[in-house]
mmCIF file with all atom_site columns, C-alpha atoms in Angstrom:
data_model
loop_
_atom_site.group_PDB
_atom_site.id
_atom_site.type_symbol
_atom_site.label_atom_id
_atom_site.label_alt_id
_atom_site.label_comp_id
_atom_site.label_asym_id
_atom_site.label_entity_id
_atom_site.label_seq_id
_atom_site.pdbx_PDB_ins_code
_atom_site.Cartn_x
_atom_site.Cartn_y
_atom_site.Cartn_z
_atom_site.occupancy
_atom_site.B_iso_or_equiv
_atom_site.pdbx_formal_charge
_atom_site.auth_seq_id
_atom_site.auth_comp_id
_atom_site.auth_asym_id
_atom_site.auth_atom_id
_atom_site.pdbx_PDB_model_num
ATOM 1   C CA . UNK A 1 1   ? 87.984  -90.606  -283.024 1.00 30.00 ? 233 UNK A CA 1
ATOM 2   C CA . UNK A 1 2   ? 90.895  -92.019  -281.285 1.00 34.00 ? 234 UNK A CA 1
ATOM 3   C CA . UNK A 1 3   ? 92.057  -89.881  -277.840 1.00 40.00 ? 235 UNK A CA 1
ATOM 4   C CA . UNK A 1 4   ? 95.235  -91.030  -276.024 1.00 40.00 ? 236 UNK A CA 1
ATOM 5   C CA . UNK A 1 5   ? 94.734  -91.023  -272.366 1.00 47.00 ? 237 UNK A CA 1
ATOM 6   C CA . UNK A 1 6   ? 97.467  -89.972  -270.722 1.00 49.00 ? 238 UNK A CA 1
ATOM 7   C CA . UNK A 1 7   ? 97.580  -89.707  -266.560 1.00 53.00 ? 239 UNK A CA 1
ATOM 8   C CA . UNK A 1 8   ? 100.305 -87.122  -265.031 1.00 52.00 ? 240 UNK A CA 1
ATOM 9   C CA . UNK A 1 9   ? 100.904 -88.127  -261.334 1.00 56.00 ? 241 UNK A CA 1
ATOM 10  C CA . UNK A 1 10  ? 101.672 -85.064  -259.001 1.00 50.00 ? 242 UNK A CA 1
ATOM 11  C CA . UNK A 1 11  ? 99.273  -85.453  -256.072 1.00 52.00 ? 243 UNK A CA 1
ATOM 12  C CA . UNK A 1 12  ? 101.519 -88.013  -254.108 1.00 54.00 ? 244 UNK A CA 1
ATOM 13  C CA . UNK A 1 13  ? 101.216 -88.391  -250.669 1.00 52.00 ? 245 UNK A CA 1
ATOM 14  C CA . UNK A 1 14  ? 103.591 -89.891  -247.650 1.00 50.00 ? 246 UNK A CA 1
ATOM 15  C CA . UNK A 1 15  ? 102.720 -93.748  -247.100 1.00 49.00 ? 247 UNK A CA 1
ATOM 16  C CA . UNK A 1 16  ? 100.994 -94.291  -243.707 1.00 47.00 ? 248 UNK A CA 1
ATOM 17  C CA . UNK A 1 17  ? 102.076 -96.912  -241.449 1.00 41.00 ? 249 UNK A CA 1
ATOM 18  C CA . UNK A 1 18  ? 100.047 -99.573  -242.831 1.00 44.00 ? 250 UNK A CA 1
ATOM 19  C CA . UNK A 1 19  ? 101.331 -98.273  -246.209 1.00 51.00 ? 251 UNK A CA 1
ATOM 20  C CA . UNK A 1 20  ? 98.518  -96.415  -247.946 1.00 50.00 ? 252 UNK A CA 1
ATOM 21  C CA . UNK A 1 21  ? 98.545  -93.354  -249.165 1.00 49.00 ? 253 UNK A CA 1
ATOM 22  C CA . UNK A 1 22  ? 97.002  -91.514  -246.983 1.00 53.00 ? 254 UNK A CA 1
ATOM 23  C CA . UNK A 1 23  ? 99.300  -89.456  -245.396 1.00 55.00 ? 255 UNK A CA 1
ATOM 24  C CA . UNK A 1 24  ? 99.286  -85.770  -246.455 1.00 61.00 ? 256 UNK A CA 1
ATOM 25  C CA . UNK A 1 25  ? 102.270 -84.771  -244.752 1.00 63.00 ? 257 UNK A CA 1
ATOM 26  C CA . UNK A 1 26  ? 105.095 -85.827  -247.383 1.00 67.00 ? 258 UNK A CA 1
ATOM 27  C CA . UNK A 1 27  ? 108.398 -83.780  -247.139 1.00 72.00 ? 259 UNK A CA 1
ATOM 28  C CA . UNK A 1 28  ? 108.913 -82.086  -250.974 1.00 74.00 ? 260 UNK A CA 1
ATOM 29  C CA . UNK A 1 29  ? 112.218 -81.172  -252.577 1.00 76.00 ? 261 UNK A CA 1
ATOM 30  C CA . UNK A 1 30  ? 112.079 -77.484  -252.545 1.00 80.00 ? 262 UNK A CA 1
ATOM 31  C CA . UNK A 1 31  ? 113.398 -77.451  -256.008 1.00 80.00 ? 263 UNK A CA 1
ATOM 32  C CA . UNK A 1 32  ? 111.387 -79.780  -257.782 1.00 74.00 ? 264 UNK A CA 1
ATOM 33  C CA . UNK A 1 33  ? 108.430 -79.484  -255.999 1.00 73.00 ? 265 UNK A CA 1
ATOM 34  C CA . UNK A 1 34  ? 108.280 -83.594  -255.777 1.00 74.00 ? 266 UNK A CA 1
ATOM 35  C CA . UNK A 1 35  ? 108.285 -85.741  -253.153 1.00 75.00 ? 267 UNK A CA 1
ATOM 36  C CA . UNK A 1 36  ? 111.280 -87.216  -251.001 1.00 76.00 ? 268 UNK A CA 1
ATOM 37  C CA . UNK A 1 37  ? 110.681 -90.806  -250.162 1.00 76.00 ? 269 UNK A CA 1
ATOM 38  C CA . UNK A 1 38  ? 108.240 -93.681  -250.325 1.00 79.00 ? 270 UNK A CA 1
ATOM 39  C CA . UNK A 1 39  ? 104.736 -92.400  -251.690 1.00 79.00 ? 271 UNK A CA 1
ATOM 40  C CA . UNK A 1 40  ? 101.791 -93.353  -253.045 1.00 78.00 ? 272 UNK A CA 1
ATOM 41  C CA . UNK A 1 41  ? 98.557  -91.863  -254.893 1.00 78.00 ? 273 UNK A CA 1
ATOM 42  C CA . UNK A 1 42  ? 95.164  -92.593  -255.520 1.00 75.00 ? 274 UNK A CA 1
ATOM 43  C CA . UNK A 1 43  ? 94.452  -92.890  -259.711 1.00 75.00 ? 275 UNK A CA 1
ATOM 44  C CA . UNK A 1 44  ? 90.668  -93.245  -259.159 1.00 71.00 ? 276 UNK A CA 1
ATOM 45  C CA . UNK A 1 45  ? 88.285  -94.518  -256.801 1.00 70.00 ? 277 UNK A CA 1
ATOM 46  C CA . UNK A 1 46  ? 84.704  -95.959  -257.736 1.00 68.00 ? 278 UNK A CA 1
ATOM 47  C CA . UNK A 1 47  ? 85.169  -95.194  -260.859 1.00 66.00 ? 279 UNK A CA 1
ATOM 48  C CA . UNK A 1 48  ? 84.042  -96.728  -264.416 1.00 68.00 ? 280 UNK A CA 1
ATOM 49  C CA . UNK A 1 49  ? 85.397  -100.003 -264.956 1.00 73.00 ? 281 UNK A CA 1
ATOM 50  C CA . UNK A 1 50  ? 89.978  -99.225  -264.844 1.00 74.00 ? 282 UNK A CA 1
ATOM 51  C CA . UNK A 1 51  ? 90.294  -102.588 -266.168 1.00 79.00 ? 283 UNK A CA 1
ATOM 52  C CA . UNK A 1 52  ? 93.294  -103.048 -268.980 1.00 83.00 ? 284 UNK A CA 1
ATOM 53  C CA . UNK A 1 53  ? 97.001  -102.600 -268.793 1.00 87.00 ? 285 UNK A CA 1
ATOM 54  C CA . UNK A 1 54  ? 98.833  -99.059  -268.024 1.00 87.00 ? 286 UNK A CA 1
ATOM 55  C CA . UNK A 1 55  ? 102.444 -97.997  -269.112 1.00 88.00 ? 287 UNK A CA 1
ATOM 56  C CA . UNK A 1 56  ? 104.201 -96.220  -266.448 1.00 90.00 ? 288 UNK A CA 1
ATOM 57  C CA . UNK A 1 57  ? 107.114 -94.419  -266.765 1.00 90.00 ? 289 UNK A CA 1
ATOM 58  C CA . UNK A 1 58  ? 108.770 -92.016  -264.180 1.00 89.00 ? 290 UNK A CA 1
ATOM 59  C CA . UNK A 1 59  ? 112.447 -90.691  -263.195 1.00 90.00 ? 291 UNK A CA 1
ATOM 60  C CA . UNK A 1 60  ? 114.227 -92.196  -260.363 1.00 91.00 ? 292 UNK A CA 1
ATOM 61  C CA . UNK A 1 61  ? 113.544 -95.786  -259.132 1.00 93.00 ? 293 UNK A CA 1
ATOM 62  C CA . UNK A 1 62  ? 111.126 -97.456  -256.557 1.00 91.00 ? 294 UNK A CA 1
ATOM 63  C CA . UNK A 1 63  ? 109.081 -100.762 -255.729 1.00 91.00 ? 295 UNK A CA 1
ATOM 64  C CA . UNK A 1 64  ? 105.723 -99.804  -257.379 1.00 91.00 ? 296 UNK A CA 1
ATOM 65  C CA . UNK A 1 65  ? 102.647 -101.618 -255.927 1.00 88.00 ? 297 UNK A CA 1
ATOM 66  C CA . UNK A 1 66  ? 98.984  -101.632 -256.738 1.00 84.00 ? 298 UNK A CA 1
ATOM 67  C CA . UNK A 1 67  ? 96.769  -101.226 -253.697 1.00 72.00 ? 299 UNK A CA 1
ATOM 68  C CA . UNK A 1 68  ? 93.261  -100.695 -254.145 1.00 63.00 ? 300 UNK A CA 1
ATOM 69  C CA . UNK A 1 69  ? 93.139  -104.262 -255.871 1.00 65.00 ? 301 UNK A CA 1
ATOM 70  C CA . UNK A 1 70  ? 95.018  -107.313 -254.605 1.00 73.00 ? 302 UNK A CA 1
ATOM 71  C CA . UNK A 1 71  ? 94.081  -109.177 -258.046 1.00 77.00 ? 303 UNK A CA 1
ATOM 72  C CA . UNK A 1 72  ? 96.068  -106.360 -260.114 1.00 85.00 ? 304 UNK A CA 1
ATOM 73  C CA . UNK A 1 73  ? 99.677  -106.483 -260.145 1.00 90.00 ? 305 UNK A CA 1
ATOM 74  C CA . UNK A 1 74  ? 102.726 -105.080 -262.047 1.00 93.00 ? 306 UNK A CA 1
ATOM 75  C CA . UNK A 1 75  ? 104.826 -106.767 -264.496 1.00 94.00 ? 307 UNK A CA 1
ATOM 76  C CA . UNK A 1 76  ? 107.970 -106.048 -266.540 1.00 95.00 ? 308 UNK A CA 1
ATOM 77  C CA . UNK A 1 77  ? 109.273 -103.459 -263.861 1.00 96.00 ? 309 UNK A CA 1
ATOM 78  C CA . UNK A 1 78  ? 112.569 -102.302 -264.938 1.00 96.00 ? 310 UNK A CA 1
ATOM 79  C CA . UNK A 1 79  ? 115.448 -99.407  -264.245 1.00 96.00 ? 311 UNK A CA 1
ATOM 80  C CA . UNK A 1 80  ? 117.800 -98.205  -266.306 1.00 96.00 ? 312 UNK A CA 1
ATOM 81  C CA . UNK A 1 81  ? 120.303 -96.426  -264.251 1.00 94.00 ? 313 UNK A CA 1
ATOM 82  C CA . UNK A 1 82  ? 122.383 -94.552  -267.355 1.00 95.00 ? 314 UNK A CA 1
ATOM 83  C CA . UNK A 1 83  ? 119.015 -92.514  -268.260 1.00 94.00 ? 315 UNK A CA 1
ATOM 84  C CA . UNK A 1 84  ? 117.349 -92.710  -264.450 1.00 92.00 ? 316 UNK A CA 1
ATOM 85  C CA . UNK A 1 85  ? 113.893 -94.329  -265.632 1.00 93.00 ? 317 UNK A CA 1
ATOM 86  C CA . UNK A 1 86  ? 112.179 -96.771  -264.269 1.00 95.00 ? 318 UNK A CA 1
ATOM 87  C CA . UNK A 1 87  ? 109.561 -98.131  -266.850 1.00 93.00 ? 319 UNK A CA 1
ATOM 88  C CA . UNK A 1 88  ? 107.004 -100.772 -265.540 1.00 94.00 ? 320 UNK A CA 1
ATOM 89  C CA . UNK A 1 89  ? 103.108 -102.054 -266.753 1.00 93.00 ? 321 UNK A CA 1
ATOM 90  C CA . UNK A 1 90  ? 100.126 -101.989 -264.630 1.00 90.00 ? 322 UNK A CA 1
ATOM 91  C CA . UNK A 1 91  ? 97.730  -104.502 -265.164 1.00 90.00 ? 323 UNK A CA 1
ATOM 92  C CA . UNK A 1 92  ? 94.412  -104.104 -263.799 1.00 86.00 ? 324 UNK A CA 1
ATOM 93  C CA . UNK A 1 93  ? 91.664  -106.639 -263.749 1.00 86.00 ? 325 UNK A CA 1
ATOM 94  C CA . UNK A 1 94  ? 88.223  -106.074 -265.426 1.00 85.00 ? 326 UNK A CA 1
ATOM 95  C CA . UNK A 1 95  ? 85.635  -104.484 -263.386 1.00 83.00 ? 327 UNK A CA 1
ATOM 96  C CA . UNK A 1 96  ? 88.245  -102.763 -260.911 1.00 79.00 ? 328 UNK A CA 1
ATOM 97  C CA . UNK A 1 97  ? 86.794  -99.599  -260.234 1.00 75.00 ? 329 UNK A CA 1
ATOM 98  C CA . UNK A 1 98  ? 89.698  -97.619  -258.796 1.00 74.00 ? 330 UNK A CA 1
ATOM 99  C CA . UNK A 1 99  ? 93.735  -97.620  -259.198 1.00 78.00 ? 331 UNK A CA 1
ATOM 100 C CA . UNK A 1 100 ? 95.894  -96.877  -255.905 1.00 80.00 ? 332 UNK A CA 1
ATOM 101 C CA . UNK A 1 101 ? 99.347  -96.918  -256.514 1.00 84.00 ? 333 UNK A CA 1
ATOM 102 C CA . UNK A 1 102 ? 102.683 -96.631  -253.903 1.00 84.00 ? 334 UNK A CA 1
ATOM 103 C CA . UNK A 1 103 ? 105.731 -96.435  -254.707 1.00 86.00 ? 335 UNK A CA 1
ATOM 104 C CA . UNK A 1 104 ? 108.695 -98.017  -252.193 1.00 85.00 ? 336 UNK A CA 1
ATOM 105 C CA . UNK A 1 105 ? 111.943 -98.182  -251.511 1.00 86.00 ? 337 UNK A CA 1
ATOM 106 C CA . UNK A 1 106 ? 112.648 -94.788  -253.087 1.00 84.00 ? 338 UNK A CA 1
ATOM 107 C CA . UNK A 1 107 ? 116.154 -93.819  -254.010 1.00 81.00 ? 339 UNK A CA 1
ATOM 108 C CA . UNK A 1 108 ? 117.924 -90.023  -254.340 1.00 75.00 ? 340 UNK A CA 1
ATOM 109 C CA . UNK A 1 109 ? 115.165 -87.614  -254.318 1.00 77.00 ? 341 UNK A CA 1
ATOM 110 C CA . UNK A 1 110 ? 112.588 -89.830  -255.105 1.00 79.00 ? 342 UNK A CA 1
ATOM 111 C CA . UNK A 1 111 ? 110.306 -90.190  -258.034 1.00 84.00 ? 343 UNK A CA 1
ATOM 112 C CA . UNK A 1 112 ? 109.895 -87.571  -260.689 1.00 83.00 ? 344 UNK A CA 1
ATOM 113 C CA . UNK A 1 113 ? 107.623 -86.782  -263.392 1.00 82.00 ? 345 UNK A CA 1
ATOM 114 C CA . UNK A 1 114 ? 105.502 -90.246  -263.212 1.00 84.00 ? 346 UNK A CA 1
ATOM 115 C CA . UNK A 1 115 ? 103.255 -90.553  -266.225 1.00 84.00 ? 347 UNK A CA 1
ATOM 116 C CA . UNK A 1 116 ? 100.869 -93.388  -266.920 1.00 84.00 ? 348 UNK A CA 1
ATOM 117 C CA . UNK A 1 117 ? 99.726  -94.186  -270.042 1.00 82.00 ? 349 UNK A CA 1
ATOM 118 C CA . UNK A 1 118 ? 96.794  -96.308  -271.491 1.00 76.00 ? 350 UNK A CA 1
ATOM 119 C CA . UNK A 1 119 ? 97.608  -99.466  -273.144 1.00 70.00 ? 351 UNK A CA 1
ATOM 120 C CA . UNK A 1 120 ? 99.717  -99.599  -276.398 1.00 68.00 ? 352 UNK A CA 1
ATOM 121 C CA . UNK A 1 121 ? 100.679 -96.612  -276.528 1.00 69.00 ? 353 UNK A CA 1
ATOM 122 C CA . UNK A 1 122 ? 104.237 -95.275  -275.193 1.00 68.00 ? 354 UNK A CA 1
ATOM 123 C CA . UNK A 1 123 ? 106.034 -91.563  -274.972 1.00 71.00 ? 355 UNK A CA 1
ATOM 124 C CA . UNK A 1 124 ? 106.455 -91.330  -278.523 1.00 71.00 ? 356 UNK A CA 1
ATOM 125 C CA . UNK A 1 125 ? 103.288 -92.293  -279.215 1.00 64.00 ? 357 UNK A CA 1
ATOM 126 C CA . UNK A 1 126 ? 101.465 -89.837  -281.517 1.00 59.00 ? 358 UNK A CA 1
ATOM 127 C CA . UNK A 1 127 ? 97.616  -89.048  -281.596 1.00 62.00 ? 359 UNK A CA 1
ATOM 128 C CA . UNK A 1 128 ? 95.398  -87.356  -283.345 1.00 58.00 ? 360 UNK A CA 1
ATOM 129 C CA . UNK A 1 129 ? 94.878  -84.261  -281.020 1.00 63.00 ? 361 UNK A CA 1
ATOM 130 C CA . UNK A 1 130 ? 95.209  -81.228  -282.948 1.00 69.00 ? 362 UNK A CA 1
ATOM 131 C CA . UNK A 1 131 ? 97.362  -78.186  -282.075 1.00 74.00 ? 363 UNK A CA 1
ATOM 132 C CA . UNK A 1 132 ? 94.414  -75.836  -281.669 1.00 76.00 ? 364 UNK A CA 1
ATOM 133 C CA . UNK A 1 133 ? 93.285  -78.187  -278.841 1.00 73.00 ? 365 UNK A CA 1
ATOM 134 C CA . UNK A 1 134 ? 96.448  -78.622  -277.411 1.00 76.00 ? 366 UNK A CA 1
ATOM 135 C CA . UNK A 1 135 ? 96.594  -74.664  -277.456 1.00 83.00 ? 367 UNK A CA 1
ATOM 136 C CA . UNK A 1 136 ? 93.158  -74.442  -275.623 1.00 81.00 ? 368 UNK A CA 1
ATOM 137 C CA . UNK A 1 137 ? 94.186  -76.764  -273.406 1.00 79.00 ? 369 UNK A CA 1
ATOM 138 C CA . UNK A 1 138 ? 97.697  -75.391  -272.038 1.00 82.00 ? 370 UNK A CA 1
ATOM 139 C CA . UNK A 1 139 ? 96.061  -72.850  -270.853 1.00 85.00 ? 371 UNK A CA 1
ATOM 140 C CA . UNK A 1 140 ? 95.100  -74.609  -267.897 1.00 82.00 ? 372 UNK A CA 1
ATOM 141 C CA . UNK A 1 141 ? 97.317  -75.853  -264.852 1.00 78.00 ? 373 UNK A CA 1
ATOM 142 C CA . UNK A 1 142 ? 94.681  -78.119  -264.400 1.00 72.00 ? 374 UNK A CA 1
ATOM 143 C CA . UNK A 1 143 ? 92.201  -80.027  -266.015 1.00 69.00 ? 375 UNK A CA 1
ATOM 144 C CA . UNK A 1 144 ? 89.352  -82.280  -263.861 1.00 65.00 ? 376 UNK A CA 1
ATOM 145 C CA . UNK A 1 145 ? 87.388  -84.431  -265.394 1.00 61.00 ? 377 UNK A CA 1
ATOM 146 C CA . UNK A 1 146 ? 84.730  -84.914  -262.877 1.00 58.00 ? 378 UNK A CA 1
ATOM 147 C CA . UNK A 1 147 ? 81.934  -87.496  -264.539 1.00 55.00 ? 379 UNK A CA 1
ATOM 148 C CA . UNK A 1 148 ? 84.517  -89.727  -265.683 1.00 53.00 ? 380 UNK A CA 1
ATOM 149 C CA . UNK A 1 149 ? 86.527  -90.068  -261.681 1.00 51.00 ? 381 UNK A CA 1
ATOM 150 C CA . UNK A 1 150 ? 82.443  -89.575  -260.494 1.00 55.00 ? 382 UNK A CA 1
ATOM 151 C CA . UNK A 1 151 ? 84.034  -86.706  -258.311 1.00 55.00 ? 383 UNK A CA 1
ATOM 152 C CA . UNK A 1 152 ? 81.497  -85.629  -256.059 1.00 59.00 ? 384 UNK A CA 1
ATOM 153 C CA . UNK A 1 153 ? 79.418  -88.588  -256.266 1.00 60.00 ? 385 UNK A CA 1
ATOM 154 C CA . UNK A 1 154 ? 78.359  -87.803  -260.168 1.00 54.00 ? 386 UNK A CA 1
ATOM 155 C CA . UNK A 1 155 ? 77.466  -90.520  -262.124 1.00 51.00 ? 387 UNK A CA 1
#
């Protein structure tokens, strides 16, 4: 069975003065709900191995950083001004157990609708997840998945 994992980003946060993303109070566009400025979000922490690389694609532009690793980094980080998306890939070394990422040097209103995507695959990819899940699914604003992120301490 092949499942395409696919990471929406919406819990951002205001960068902290030693620039982690810690910092709850972020000031949000009251339109589109996202935040104004440099921020930053936690992926997963002590977590299953993260290693691999991640597509990331979001609108607006910013420096994008990893920083619960200093070994992972970011490579062919681009912006295309005529369309407003900034398109990047995260590469995380085996055994990493977490992904922090922050986002500076913000432009406009910020970043919008950030996605990150698991290697090889891109937002055009197709899967094989049928339309009666998909159905299930939407009916949800949110969906945890608390063994794999070992929320609450689960294993």
């Amino acid at each position: 069975m092949f499942w395409l994992i696919i990471i929406l980003i919406t819990d951002v946060n205001t960068l902290t003065a030693n620039d982690k993303p810690l910092d709850g109070n972020t000031t949000f566009d009251p339109i589109t709900e996202w935040s104004i400025g440099d921020i930053g979000t936690v992926v997963a922490e002590e977590s299953v191995d993260f290693g691999g690389t991640y597509v990331l694609y979001a609108k607006g532009n910013a420096q994008i950083s990893t920083d619960f690793d200093q070994h992972s980094y970011i490579t062919n980080q681009s912006y295309d001004a005529s369309t407003s998306t900034l398109t990047a890939v995260i590469n995380i070394i085996q055994n990493t157990i977490g992904l922090m990422l922050s986002f500076r040097n913000t432009s406009g209103y910020g970043l919008q609708d950030i996605v990150l995507l698991q290697s090889g695959h891109d937002l055009t990819s197709k899967s094989n997840i049928t339309n009666l899940l998909l159905a299930h699914l939407s009916r949800f604003s949110l969906i945890c998945f608390m063994d794999w992120i070992s929320t609450n301490g689960n294993a």
